[in-house]
PDB file of C-alpha atoms and ligand atoms in Angstrom:
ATOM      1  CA  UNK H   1      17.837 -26.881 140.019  1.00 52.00           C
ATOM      2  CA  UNK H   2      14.913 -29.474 141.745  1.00 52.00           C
ATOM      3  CA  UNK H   3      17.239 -31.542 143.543  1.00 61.00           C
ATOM      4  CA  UNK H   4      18.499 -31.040 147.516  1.00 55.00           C
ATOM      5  CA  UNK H   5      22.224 -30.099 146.585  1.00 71.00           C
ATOM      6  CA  UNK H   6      22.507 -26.835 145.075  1.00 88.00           C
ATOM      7  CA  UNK H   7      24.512 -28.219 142.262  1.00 95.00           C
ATOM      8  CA  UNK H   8      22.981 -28.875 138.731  1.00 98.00           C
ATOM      9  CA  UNK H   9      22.545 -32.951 138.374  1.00 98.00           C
ATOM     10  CA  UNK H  10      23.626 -34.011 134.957  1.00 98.00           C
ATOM     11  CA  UNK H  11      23.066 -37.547 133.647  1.00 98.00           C
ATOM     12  CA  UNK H  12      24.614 -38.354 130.564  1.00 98.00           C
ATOM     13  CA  UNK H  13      24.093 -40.911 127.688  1.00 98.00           C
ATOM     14  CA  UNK H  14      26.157 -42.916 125.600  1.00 97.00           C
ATOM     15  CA  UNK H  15      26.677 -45.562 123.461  1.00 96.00           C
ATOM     16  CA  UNK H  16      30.818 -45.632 122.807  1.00 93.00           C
ATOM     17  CA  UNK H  17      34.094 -45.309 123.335  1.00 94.00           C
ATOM     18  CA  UNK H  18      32.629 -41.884 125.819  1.00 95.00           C
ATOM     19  CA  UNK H  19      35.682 -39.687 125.150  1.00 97.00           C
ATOM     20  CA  UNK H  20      32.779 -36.689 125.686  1.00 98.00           C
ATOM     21  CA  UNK H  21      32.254 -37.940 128.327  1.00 98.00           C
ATOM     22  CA  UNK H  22      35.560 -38.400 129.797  1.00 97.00           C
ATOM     23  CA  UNK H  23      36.063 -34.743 129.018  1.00 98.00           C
ATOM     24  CA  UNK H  24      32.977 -33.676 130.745  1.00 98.00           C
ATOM     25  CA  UNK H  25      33.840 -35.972 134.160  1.00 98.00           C
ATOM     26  CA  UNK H  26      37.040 -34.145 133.937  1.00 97.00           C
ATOM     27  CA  UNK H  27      35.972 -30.582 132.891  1.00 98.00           C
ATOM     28  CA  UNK H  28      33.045 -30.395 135.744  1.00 98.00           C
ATOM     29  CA  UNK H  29      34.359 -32.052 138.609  1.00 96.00           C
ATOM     30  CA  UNK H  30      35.331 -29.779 140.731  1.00 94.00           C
ATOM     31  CA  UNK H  31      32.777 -27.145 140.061  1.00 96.00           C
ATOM     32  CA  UNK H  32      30.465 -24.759 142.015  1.00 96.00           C
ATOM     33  CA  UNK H  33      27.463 -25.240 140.301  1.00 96.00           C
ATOM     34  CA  UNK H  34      27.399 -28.405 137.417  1.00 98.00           C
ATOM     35  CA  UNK H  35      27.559 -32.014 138.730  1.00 98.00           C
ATOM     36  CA  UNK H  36      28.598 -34.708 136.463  1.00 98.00           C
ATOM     37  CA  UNK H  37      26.377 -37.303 138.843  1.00 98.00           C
ATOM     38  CA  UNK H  38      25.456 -40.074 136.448  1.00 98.00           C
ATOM     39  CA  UNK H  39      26.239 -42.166 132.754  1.00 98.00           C
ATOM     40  CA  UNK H  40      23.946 -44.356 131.499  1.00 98.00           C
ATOM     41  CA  UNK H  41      24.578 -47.019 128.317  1.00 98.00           C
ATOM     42  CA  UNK H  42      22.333 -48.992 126.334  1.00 97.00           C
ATOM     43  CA  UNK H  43      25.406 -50.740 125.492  1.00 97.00           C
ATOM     44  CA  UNK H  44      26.608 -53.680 127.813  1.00 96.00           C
ATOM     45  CA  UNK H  45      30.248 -53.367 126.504  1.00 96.00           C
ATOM     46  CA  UNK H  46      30.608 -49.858 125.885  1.00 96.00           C
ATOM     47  CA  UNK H  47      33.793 -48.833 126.965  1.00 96.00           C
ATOM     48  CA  UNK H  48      32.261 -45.639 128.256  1.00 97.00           C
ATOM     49  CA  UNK H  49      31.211 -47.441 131.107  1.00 97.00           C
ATOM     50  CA  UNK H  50      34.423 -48.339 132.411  1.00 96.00           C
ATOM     51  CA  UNK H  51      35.496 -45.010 132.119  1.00 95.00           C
ATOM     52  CA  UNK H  52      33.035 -43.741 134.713  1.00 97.00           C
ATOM     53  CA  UNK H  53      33.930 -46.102 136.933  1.00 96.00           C
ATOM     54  CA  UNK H  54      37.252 -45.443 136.635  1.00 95.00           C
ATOM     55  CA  UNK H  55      36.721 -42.362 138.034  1.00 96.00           C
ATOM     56  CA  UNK H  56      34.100 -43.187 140.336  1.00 96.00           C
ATOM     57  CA  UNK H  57      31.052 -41.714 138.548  1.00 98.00           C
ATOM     58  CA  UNK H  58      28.049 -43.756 139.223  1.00 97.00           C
ATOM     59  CA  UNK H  59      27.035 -45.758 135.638  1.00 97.00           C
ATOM     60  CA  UNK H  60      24.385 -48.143 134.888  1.00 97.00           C
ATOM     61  CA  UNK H  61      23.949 -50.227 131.708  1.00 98.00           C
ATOM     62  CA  UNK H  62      19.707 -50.070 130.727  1.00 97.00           C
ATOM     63  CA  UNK H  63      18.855 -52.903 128.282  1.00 96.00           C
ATOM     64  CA  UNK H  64      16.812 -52.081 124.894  1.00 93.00           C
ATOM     65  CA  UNK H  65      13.410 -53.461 126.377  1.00 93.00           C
ATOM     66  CA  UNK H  66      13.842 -51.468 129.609  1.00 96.00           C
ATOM     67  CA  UNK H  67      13.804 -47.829 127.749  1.00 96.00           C
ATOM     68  CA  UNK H  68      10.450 -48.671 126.873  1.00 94.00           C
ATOM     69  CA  UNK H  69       9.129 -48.693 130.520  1.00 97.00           C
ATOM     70  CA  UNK H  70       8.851 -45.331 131.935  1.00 97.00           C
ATOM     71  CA  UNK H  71       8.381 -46.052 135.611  1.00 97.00           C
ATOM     72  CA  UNK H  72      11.908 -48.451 135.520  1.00 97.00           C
ATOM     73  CA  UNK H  73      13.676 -45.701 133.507  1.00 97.00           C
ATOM     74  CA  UNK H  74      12.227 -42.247 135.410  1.00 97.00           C
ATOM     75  CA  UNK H  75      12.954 -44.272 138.645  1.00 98.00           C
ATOM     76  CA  UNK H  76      16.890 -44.310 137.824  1.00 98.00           C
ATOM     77  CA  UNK H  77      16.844 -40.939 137.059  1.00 98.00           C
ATOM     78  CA  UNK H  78      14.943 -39.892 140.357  1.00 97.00           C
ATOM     79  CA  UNK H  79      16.580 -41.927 142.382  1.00 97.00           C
ATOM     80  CA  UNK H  80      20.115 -39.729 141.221  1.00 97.00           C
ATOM     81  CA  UNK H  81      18.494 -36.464 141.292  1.00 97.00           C
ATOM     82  CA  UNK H  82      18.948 -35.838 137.817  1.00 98.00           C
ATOM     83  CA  UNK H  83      17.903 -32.449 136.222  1.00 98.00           C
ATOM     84  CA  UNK H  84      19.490 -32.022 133.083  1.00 98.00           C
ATOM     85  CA  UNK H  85      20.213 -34.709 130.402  1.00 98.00           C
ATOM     86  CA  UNK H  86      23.461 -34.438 128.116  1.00 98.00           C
ATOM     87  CA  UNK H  87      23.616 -37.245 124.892  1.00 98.00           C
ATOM     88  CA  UNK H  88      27.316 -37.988 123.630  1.00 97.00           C
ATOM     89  CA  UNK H  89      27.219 -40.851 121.178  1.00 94.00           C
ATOM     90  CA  UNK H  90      23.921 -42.140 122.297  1.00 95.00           C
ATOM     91  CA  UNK H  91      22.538 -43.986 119.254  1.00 89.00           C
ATOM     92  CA  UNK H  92      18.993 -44.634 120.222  1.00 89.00           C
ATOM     93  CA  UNK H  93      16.108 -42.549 119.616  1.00 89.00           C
ATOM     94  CA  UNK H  94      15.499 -40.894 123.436  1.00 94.00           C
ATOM     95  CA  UNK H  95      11.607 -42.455 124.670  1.00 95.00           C
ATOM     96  CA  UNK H  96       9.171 -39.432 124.348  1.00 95.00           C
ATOM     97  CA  UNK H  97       8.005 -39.705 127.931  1.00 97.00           C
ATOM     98  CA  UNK H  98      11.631 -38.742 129.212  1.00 97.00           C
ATOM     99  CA  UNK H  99      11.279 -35.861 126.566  1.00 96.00           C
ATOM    100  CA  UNK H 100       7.992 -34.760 128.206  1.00 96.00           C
ATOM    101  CA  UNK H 101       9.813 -35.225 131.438  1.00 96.00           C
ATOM    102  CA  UNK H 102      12.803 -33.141 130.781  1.00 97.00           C
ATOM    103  CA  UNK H 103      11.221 -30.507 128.618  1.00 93.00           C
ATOM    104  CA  UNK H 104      14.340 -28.100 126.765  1.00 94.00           C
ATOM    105  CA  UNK H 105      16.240 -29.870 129.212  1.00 97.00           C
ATOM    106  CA  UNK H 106      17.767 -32.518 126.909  1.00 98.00           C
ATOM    107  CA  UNK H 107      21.195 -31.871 125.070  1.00 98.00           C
ATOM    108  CA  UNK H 108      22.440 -33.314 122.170  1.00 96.00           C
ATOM    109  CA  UNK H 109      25.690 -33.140 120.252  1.00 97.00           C
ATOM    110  CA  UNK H 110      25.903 -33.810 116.403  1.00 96.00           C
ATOM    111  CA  UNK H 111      29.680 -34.070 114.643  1.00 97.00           C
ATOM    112  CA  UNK H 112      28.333 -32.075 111.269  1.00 98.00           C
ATOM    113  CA  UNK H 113      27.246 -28.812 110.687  1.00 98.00           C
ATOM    114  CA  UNK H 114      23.085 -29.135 111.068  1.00 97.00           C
ATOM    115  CA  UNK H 115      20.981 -29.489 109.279  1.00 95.00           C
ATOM    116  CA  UNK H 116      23.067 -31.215 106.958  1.00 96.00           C
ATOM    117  CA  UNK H 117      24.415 -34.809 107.578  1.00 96.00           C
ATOM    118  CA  UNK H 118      22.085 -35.394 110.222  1.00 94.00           C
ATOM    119  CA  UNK H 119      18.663 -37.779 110.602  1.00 88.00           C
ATOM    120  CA  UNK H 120      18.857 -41.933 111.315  1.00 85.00           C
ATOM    121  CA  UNK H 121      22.068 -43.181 110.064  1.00 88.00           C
ATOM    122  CA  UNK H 122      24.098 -40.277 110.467  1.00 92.00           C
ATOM    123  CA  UNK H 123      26.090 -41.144 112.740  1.00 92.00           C
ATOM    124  CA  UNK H 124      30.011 -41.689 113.443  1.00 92.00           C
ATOM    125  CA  UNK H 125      32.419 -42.019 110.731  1.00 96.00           C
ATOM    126  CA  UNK H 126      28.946 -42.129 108.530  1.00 97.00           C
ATOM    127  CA  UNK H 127      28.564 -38.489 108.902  1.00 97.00           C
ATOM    128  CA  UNK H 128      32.151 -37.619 107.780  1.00 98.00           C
ATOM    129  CA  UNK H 129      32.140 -39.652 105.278  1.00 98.00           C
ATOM    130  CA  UNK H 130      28.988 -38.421 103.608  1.00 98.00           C
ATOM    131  CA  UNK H 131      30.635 -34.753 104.188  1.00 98.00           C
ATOM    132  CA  UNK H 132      33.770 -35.715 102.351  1.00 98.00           C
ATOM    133  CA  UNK H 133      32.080 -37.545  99.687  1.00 97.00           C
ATOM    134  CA  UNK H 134      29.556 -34.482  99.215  1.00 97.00           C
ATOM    135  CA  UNK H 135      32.921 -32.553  98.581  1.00 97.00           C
ATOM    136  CA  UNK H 136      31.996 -29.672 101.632  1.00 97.00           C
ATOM    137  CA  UNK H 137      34.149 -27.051 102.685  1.00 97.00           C
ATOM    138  CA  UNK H 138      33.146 -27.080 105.598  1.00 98.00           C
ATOM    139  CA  UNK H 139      32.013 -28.699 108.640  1.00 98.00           C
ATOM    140  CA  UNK H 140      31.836 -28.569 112.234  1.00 98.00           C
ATOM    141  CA  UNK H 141      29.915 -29.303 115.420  1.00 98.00           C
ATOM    142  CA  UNK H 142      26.122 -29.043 116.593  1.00 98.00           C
ATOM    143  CA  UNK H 143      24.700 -28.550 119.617  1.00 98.00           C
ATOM    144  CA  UNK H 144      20.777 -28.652 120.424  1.00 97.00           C
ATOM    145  CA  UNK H 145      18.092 -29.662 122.214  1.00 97.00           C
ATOM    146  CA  UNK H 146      16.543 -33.202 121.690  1.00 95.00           C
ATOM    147  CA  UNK H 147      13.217 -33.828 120.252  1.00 89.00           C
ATOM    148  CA  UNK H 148      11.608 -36.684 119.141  1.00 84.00           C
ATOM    149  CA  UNK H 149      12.461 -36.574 115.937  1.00 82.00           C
ATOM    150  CA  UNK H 150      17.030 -37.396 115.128  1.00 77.00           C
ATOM    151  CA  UNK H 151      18.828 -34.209 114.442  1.00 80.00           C
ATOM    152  CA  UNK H 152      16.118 -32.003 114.351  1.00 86.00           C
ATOM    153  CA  UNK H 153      15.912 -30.376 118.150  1.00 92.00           C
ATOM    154  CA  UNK H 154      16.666 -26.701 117.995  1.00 95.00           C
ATOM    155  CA  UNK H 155      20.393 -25.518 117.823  1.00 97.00           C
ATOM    156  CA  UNK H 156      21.482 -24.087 120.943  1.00 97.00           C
ATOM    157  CA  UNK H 157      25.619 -23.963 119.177  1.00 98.00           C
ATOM    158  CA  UNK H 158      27.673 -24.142 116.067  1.00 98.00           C
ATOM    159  CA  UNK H 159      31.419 -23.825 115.240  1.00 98.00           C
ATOM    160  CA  UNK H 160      32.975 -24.753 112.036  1.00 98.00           C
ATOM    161  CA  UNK H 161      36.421 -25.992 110.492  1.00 98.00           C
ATOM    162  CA  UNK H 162      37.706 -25.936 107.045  1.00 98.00           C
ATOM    163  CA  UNK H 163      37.627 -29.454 105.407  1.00 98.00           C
ATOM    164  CA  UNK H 164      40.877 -29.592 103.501  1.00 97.00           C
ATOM    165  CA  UNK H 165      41.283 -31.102 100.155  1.00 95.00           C
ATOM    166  CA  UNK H 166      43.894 -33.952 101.744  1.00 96.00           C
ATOM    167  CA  UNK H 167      41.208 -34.325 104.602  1.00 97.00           C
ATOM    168  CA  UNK H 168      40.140 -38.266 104.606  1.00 98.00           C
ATOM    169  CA  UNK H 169      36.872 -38.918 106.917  1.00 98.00           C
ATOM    170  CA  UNK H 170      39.412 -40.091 109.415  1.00 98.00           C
ATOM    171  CA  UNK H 171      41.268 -36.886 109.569  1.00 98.00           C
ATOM    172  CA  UNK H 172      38.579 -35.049 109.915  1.00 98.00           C
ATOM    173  CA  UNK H 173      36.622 -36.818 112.666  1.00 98.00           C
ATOM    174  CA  UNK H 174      39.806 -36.477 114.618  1.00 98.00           C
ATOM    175  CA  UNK H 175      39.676 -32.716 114.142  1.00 98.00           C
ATOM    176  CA  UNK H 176      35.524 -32.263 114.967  1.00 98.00           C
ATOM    177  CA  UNK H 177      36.241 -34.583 117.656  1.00 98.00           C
ATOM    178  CA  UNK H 178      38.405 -31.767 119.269  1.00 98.00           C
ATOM    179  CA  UNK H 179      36.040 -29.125 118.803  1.00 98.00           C
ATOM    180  CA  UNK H 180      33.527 -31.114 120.549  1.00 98.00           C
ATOM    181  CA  UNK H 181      36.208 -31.358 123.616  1.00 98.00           C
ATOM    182  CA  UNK H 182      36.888 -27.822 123.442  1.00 98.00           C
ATOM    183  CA  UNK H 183      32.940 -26.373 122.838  1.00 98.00           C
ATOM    184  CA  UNK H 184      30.993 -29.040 124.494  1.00 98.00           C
ATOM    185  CA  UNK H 185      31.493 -28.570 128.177  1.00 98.00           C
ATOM    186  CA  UNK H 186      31.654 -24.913 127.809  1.00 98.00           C
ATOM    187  CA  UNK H 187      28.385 -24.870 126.206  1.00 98.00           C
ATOM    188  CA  UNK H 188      26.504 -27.067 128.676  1.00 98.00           C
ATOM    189  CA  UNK H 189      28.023 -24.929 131.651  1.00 98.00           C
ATOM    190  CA  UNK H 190      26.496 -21.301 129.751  1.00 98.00           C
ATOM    191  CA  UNK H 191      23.378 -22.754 130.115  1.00 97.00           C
ATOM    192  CA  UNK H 192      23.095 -22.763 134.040  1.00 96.00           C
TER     193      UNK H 192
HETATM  194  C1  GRF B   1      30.679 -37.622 118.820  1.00 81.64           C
HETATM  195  O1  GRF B   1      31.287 -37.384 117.604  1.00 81.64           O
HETATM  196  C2  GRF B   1      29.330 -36.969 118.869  1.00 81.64           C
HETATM  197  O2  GRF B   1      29.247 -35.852 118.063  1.00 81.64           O
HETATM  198  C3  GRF B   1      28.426 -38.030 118.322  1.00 81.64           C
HETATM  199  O3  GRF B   1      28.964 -39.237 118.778  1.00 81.64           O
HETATM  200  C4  GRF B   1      30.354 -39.093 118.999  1.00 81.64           C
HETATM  201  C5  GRF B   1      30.683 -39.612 120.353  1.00 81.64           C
HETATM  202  O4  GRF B   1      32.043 -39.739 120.533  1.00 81.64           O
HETATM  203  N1  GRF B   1      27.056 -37.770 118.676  1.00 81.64           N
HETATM  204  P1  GRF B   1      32.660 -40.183 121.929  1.00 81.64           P
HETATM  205  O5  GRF B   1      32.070 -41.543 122.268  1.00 81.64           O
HETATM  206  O6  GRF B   1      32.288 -39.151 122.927  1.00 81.64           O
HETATM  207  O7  GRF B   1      34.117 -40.250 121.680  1.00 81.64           O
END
């Protein structure tokens, strides 16, 4: 913890609809030691946005050209304190300063079991669809640190599912979608 309140600071990053991070805003706030204290979009629209205002968690919209310019982008994040970063269907590649910044203290969540499906492209209903279409068994969730390379930080997390034989790559986002809800949070709290 660097910052004056003795809770945790978490900023987290999006690009979507943000049910993640609906469920974290929900799961951590009212908690002794994890603060849910900022989301950031690179997405004007995103509807994640008006979720965190919704519940009054402080969210700001950075344009493409702006995560280019560390002292803009390392100024938001100072100016709320932040110490740990948590990515939930944030579809850029994160700058390597903030990496340097936050070293091992950058999260993100992949909907497949690593390191299969992952890398530039694999994202969304992408990801299940290549899983279906690859006729798995299995699949699941991944949690790991963030590097600067997609996919390939190291794995702090795993859990699996059975992919069934009626399972279309709707069906089964909608069941690793749950997994994330029930894992993510949990996993994210462990590490403080
Ligand atoms: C999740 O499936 C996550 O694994 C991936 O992006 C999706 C975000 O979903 N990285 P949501 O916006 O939190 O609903």
């Amino acid at each position: 913890m660097t910052n004056n309140s003795n809770k945790v600071n978490i900023a987290m990053l999006a690009s979507g609809t943000g049910s993640n991070v609906l469920n974290f805003i929900n799961y951590f706030r009212i908690h002794s030691r994890i603060k849910i204290a900022l989301v950031i979009s690179n997405k004007p629209d995103a509807q994640v946005l008006k979720k965190a205002e919704m519940l009054n968690v402080p969210s700001v919209y950075i344009e493409k050209a702006k995560w280019n310019d560390p002292k803009y982008l390392l100024d938001i994040f100072k100016k709320h304190n932040i110490d740990f970063i948590v990515l939930a269907g944030f579809l850029s590649l994160v700058p390597a300063f903030l990496i340097q910044e936050y070293p091992n203290k950058i999260v993100n969540i992949h909907p497949a079991l690593l390191p299969k499906f992952g890398g530039k492209g694999m994202y969304g209903m992408n990801v299940h669809k290549a899983v279906i279409d690859s006729k798995e068994d299995k699949s699941g969730i991944s949690i790991h640190y963030v590097n600067e390379e997609y996919d390939k930080g190291r794995i702090i997390f795993q859990a699996s599912l059975f992919v069934s034989a009626n399972d279309t790559p709707e069906t089964l986002a909608k069941k690793v979608q749950k997994l994330e809800h029930e894992h993510y949070p949990r996993v994210i709290e462990g590490l403080f």
